[in-house]
Amino acid sequence: MNTSISVLLEHKGRATVSVSPLVTVSQAAQEMNRRKVGSVLVMEGGQLLGIFTERDVLWRVVAAGLDPKTTPLSQVMTRNPITVGPDTPIQSVMDVFTEKRFRHLPVVDDGRLLGVISIGDVLRWAADVHRQEAEQLKQYITGGYPS
Ligand code: AMP
Protein backbone atom coordinates (compact mmCIF):
# COMPACT_ATOMS: atom_id res chain seq x y z
CA MET A 1 0.00 0.00 0.00
CA ASN A 2 3.08 2.24 -0.19
CA THR A 3 2.81 1.96 -3.97
CA SER A 4 1.98 5.32 -5.55
CA ILE A 5 -1.40 5.96 -7.12
CA SER A 6 0.24 6.49 -10.54
CA VAL A 7 1.01 2.72 -10.64
CA LEU A 8 -2.67 1.93 -10.08
CA LEU A 9 -3.61 4.50 -12.71
CA GLU A 10 -1.35 2.80 -15.29
CA HIS A 11 -2.94 -0.52 -14.33
CA LYS A 12 -6.57 0.61 -14.75
CA GLY A 13 -6.07 3.15 -17.54
CA ARG A 14 -6.13 6.93 -17.64
CA ALA A 15 -9.40 7.43 -19.48
CA THR A 16 -11.67 9.99 -17.81
CA VAL A 17 -15.27 10.91 -18.48
CA SER A 18 -15.64 14.66 -18.55
CA VAL A 19 -18.42 17.04 -19.50
CA SER A 20 -19.07 20.78 -19.71
CA PRO A 21 -20.82 22.59 -16.80
CA LEU A 22 -23.56 23.51 -19.29
CA VAL A 23 -24.81 19.96 -19.91
CA THR A 24 -27.98 18.95 -18.10
CA VAL A 25 -28.19 16.35 -15.34
CA SER A 26 -30.09 14.15 -17.77
CA GLN A 27 -27.29 14.31 -20.38
CA ALA A 28 -24.63 13.67 -17.72
CA ALA A 29 -26.57 10.66 -16.38
CA GLN A 30 -26.83 9.23 -19.91
CA GLU A 31 -23.07 9.64 -20.37
CA MET A 32 -22.40 7.97 -16.98
CA ASN A 33 -24.61 5.03 -17.99
CA ARG A 34 -23.04 4.75 -21.43
CA ARG A 35 -19.49 4.73 -20.00
CA LYS A 36 -20.50 2.65 -16.94
CA VAL A 37 -19.01 5.07 -14.39
CA GLY A 38 -20.36 6.63 -11.19
CA SER A 39 -18.99 10.13 -11.70
CA VAL A 40 -18.15 12.73 -14.33
CA LEU A 41 -15.54 15.44 -14.09
CA VAL A 42 -16.83 18.86 -14.99
CA MET A 43 -14.23 20.62 -17.12
CA GLU A 44 -14.06 24.08 -18.65
CA GLY A 45 -11.22 25.24 -20.88
CA GLY A 46 -9.03 22.34 -19.76
CA GLN A 47 -9.57 23.23 -16.08
CA LEU A 48 -11.18 20.94 -13.53
CA LEU A 49 -14.19 22.88 -12.30
CA GLY A 50 -16.11 20.24 -10.36
CA ILE A 51 -17.25 16.66 -9.95
CA PHE A 52 -20.75 15.21 -10.26
CA THR A 53 -21.55 11.71 -9.00
CA GLU A 54 -24.52 9.35 -8.78
CA ARG A 55 -24.93 10.45 -5.14
CA ASP A 56 -25.50 14.02 -6.37
CA VAL A 57 -28.27 12.76 -8.67
CA LEU A 58 -29.97 11.34 -5.59
CA TRP A 59 -29.28 14.11 -3.06
CA ARG A 60 -29.19 17.32 -5.06
CA VAL A 61 -31.53 16.51 -7.92
CA VAL A 62 -34.11 13.82 -7.07
CA ALA A 63 -34.48 14.61 -3.34
CA ALA A 64 -34.48 18.36 -4.08
CA GLY A 65 -37.21 17.95 -6.70
CA LEU A 66 -35.16 19.48 -9.55
CA ASP A 67 -35.88 18.64 -13.19
CA PRO A 68 -32.92 16.67 -14.61
CA LYS A 69 -33.84 17.74 -18.17
CA THR A 70 -33.37 21.45 -17.40
CA THR A 71 -30.91 21.56 -14.48
CA PRO A 72 -27.34 22.28 -15.60
CA LEU A 73 -24.47 20.51 -13.85
CA SER A 74 -23.03 23.86 -12.78
CA GLN A 75 -25.99 24.11 -10.34
CA VAL A 76 -25.58 20.72 -8.65
CA MET A 77 -21.91 19.68 -9.00
CA THR A 78 -19.35 19.82 -6.18
CA ARG A 79 -17.00 22.70 -7.00
CA ASN A 80 -13.23 22.54 -6.53
CA PRO A 81 -13.06 18.80 -5.79
CA ILE A 82 -10.29 17.42 -3.61
CA THR A 83 -7.55 15.92 -5.79
CA VAL A 84 -4.39 13.91 -5.22
CA GLY A 85 -1.00 13.99 -6.94
CA PRO A 86 0.40 10.97 -8.83
CA ASP A 87 2.97 10.22 -6.09
CA THR A 88 0.36 9.85 -3.35
CA PRO A 89 0.60 6.40 -1.70
CA ILE A 90 -2.45 4.17 -2.25
CA GLN A 91 -2.87 3.92 1.54
CA SER A 92 -3.28 7.72 1.78
CA VAL A 93 -5.92 7.63 -0.96
CA MET A 94 -7.80 4.98 1.06
CA ASP A 95 -7.56 7.30 4.09
CA VAL A 96 -9.03 10.22 2.10
CA PHE A 97 -11.95 8.05 0.94
CA THR A 98 -12.64 6.99 4.53
CA GLU A 99 -12.27 10.42 6.13
CA LYS A 100 -14.10 12.47 3.47
CA ARG A 101 -16.77 9.86 2.76
CA PHE A 102 -16.68 10.10 -1.00
CA ARG A 103 -15.65 7.53 -3.56
CA HIS A 104 -13.87 9.39 -6.36
CA LEU A 105 -10.56 11.24 -6.53
CA PRO A 106 -9.18 13.02 -9.59
CA VAL A 107 -5.42 12.61 -9.97
CA VAL A 108 -3.85 15.93 -10.95
CA ASP A 109 -0.24 16.86 -11.60
CA ASP A 110 0.71 20.51 -11.90
CA GLY A 111 -2.86 21.43 -12.88
CA ARG A 112 -3.00 18.64 -15.48
CA LEU A 113 -5.68 15.95 -15.10
CA LEU A 114 -4.08 12.47 -15.22
CA GLY A 115 -7.10 10.31 -14.39
CA VAL A 116 -9.65 9.37 -11.75
CA ILE A 117 -9.40 6.76 -9.02
CA SER A 118 -12.54 5.30 -7.50
CA ILE A 119 -12.84 3.38 -4.26
CA GLY A 120 -13.67 0.33 -6.41
CA ASP A 121 -10.31 0.63 -8.23
CA VAL A 122 -8.47 0.67 -4.88
CA LEU A 123 -10.43 -2.31 -3.52
CA ARG A 124 -9.76 -4.32 -6.70
CA TRP A 125 -6.05 -3.44 -6.44
CA ALA A 126 -5.91 -4.48 -2.76
CA ALA A 127 -7.70 -7.77 -3.54
CA ASP A 128 -5.19 -8.52 -6.36
CA VAL A 129 -2.21 -7.77 -4.11
CA HIS A 130 -3.59 -9.98 -1.32
CA ARG A 131 -4.29 -12.80 -3.80
CA GLN A 132 -0.71 -12.60 -5.14
CA GLU A 133 0.75 -12.55 -1.62
CA ALA A 134 -1.35 -15.56 -0.62
CA GLU A 135 -0.20 -17.42 -3.76
CA GLN A 136 3.46 -16.63 -3.00
CA LEU A 137 3.06 -17.79 0.60
CA LYS A 138 1.39 -20.99 -0.61
CA GLN A 139 4.25 -21.68 -3.02
CA TYR A 140 6.77 -20.92 -0.29
CA ILE A 141 5.06 -23.31 2.13
CA THR A 142 4.44 -26.13 -0.36
CA GLY A 143 7.62 -25.77 -2.41
CA GLY A 144 10.00 -24.36 0.19
CA TYR A 145 10.58 -27.56 2.11
CA PRO A 146 11.55 -30.88 0.50
CA SER A 147 9.14 -33.62 1.52
P1 AMP B 1 -19.32 9.88 -4.13
O1 AMP B 1 -19.31 9.05 -2.87
O2 AMP B 1 -17.95 9.94 -4.78
O3 AMP B 1 -20.40 9.46 -5.08
O4 AMP B 1 -19.62 11.41 -3.71
C1 AMP B 1 -20.32 11.80 -2.56
C2 AMP B 1 -20.36 13.34 -2.53
O5 AMP B 1 -19.01 13.86 -2.49
C3 AMP B 1 -21.00 14.00 -3.76
O6 AMP B 1 -21.63 15.20 -3.37
C4 AMP B 1 -19.81 14.31 -4.67
O7 AMP B 1 -20.04 15.40 -5.55
C5 AMP B 1 -18.75 14.65 -3.65
N1 AMP B 1 -17.41 14.27 -4.13
C6 AMP B 1 -17.05 13.17 -4.81
N2 AMP B 1 -15.74 13.16 -5.06
C7 AMP B 1 -15.25 14.28 -4.53
C8 AMP B 1 -13.93 14.88 -4.46
N3 AMP B 1 -12.86 14.27 -4.97
N4 AMP B 1 -13.82 16.09 -3.83
C9 AMP B 1 -14.90 16.69 -3.27
N5 AMP B 1 -16.14 16.19 -3.31
C10 AMP B 1 -16.32 15.00 -3.92
Coordinates of C-alpha atoms and ligand atoms in Angstrom, one line a residue:
M1 CA 0.0 0.0 0.0
N2 CA 3.1 2.2 -0.2
T3 CA 2.8 2.0 -4.0
S4 CA 2.0 5.3 -5.6
I5 CA -1.4 6.0 -7.1
S6 CA 0.2 6.5 -10.5
V7 CA 1.0 2.7 -10.6
L8 CA -2.7 1.9 -10.1
L9 CA -3.6 4.5 -12.7
E10 CA -1.3 2.8 -15.3
H11 CA -2.9 -0.5 -14.3
K12 CA -6.6 0.6 -14.8
G13 CA -6.1 3.1 -17.5
R14 CA -6.1 6.9 -17.6
A15 CA -9.4 7.4 -19.5
T16 CA -11.7 10.0 -17.8
V17 CA -15.3 10.9 -18.5
S18 CA -15.6 14.7 -18.6
V19 CA -18.4 17.0 -19.5
S20 CA -19.1 20.8 -19.7
P21 CA -20.8 22.6 -16.8
L22 CA -23.6 23.5 -19.3
V23 CA -24.8 20.0 -19.9
T24 CA -28.0 18.9 -18.1
V25 CA -28.2 16.4 -15.3
S26 CA -30.1 14.2 -17.8
Q27 CA -27.3 14.3 -20.4
A28 CA -24.6 13.7 -17.7
A29 CA -26.6 10.7 -16.4
Q30 CA -26.8 9.2 -19.9
E31 CA -23.1 9.6 -20.4
M32 CA -22.4 8.0 -17.0
N33 CA -24.6 5.0 -18.0
R34 CA -23.0 4.7 -21.4
R35 CA -19.5 4.7 -20.0
K36 CA -20.5 2.6 -16.9
V37 CA -19.0 5.1 -14.4
G38 CA -20.4 6.6 -11.2
S39 CA -19.0 10.1 -11.7
V40 CA -18.2 12.7 -14.3
L41 CA -15.5 15.4 -14.1
V42 CA -16.8 18.9 -15.0
M43 CA -14.2 20.6 -17.1
E44 CA -14.1 24.1 -18.7
G45 CA -11.2 25.2 -20.9
G46 CA -9.0 22.3 -19.8
Q47 CA -9.6 23.2 -16.1
L48 CA -11.2 20.9 -13.5
L49 CA -14.2 22.9 -12.3
G50 CA -16.1 20.2 -10.4
I51 CA -17.3 16.7 -9.9
F52 CA -20.8 15.2 -10.3
T53 CA -21.6 11.7 -9.0
E54 CA -24.5 9.4 -8.8
R55 CA -24.9 10.5 -5.1
D56 CA -25.5 14.0 -6.4
V57 CA -28.3 12.8 -8.7
L58 CA -30.0 11.3 -5.6
W59 CA -29.3 14.1 -3.1
R60 CA -29.2 17.3 -5.1
V61 CA -31.5 16.5 -7.9
V62 CA -34.1 13.8 -7.1
A63 CA -34.5 14.6 -3.3
A64 CA -34.5 18.4 -4.1
G65 CA -37.2 17.9 -6.7
L66 CA -35.2 19.5 -9.6
D67 CA -35.9 18.6 -13.2
P68 CA -32.9 16.7 -14.6
K69 CA -33.8 17.7 -18.2
T70 CA -33.4 21.4 -17.4
T71 CA -30.9 21.6 -14.5
P72 CA -27.3 22.3 -15.6
L73 CA -24.5 20.5 -13.8
S74 CA -23.0 23.9 -12.8
Q75 CA -26.0 24.1 -10.3
V76 CA -25.6 20.7 -8.7
M77 CA -21.9 19.7 -9.0
T78 CA -19.3 19.8 -6.2
R79 CA -17.0 22.7 -7.0
N80 CA -13.2 22.5 -6.5
P81 CA -13.1 18.8 -5.8
I82 CA -10.3 17.4 -3.6
T83 CA -7.6 15.9 -5.8
V84 CA -4.4 13.9 -5.2
G85 CA -1.0 14.0 -6.9
P86 CA 0.4 11.0 -8.8
D87 CA 3.0 10.2 -6.1
T88 CA 0.4 9.8 -3.3
P89 CA 0.6 6.4 -1.7
I90 CA -2.4 4.2 -2.3
Q91 CA -2.9 3.9 1.5
S92 CA -3.3 7.7 1.8
V93 CA -5.9 7.6 -1.0
M94 CA -7.8 5.0 1.1
D95 CA -7.6 7.3 4.1
V96 CA -9.0 10.2 2.1
F97 CA -12.0 8.1 0.9
T98 CA -12.6 7.0 4.5
E99 CA -12.3 10.4 6.1
K100 CA -14.1 12.5 3.5
R101 CA -16.8 9.9 2.8
F102 CA -16.7 10.1 -1.0
R103 CA -15.6 7.5 -3.6
H104 CA -13.9 9.4 -6.4
L105 CA -10.6 11.2 -6.5
P106 CA -9.2 13.0 -9.6
V107 CA -5.4 12.6 -10.0
V108 CA -3.8 15.9 -11.0
D109 CA -0.2 16.9 -11.6
D110 CA 0.7 20.5 -11.9
G111 CA -2.9 21.4 -12.9
R112 CA -3.0 18.6 -15.5
L113 CA -5.7 16.0 -15.1
L114 CA -4.1 12.5 -15.2
G115 CA -7.1 10.3 -14.4
V116 CA -9.7 9.4 -11.8
I117 CA -9.4 6.8 -9.0
S118 CA -12.5 5.3 -7.5
I119 CA -12.8 3.4 -4.3
G120 CA -13.7 0.3 -6.4
D121 CA -10.3 0.6 -8.2
V122 CA -8.5 0.7 -4.9
L123 CA -10.4 -2.3 -3.5
R124 CA -9.8 -4.3 -6.7
W125 CA -6.1 -3.4 -6.4
A126 CA -5.9 -4.5 -2.8
A127 CA -7.7 -7.8 -3.5
D128 CA -5.2 -8.5 -6.4
V129 CA -2.2 -7.8 -4.1
H130 CA -3.6 -10.0 -1.3
R131 CA -4.3 -12.8 -3.8
Q132 CA -0.7 -12.6 -5.1
E133 CA 0.8 -12.6 -1.6
A134 CA -1.4 -15.6 -0.6
E135 CA -0.2 -17.4 -3.8
Q136 CA 3.5 -16.6 -3.0
L137 CA 3.1 -17.8 0.6
K138 CA 1.4 -21.0 -0.6
Q139 CA 4.3 -21.7 -3.0
Y140 CA 6.8 -20.9 -0.3
I141 CA 5.1 -23.3 2.1
T142 CA 4.4 -26.1 -0.4
G143 CA 7.6 -25.8 -2.4
G144 CA 10.0 -24.4 0.2
Y145 CA 10.6 -27.6 2.1
P146 CA 11.5 -30.9 0.5
S147 CA 9.1 -33.6 1.5
Ligands
AMP1 P1 -19.3 9.9 -4.1 O1 -19.3 9.1 -2.9 O2 -18.0 9.9 -4.8 O3 -20.4 9.5 -5.1 O4 -19.6 11.4 -3.7 C1 -20.3 11.8 -2.6 C2 -20.4 13.3 -2.5 O5 -19.0 13.9 -2.5 C3 -21.0 14.0 -3.8 O6 -21.6 15.2 -3.4 C4 -19.8 14.3 -4.7 O7 -20.0 15.4 -5.5 C5 -18.7 14.6 -3.6 N1 -17.4 14.3 -4.1 C6 -17.0 13.2 -4.8 N2 -15.7 13.2 -5.1 C7 -15.2 14.3 -4.5 C8 -13.9 14.9 -4.5 N3 -12.9 14.3 -5.0 N4 -13.8 16.1 -3.8 C9 -14.9 16.7 -3.3 N5 -16.1 16.2 -3.3 C10 -16.3 15.0 -3.9

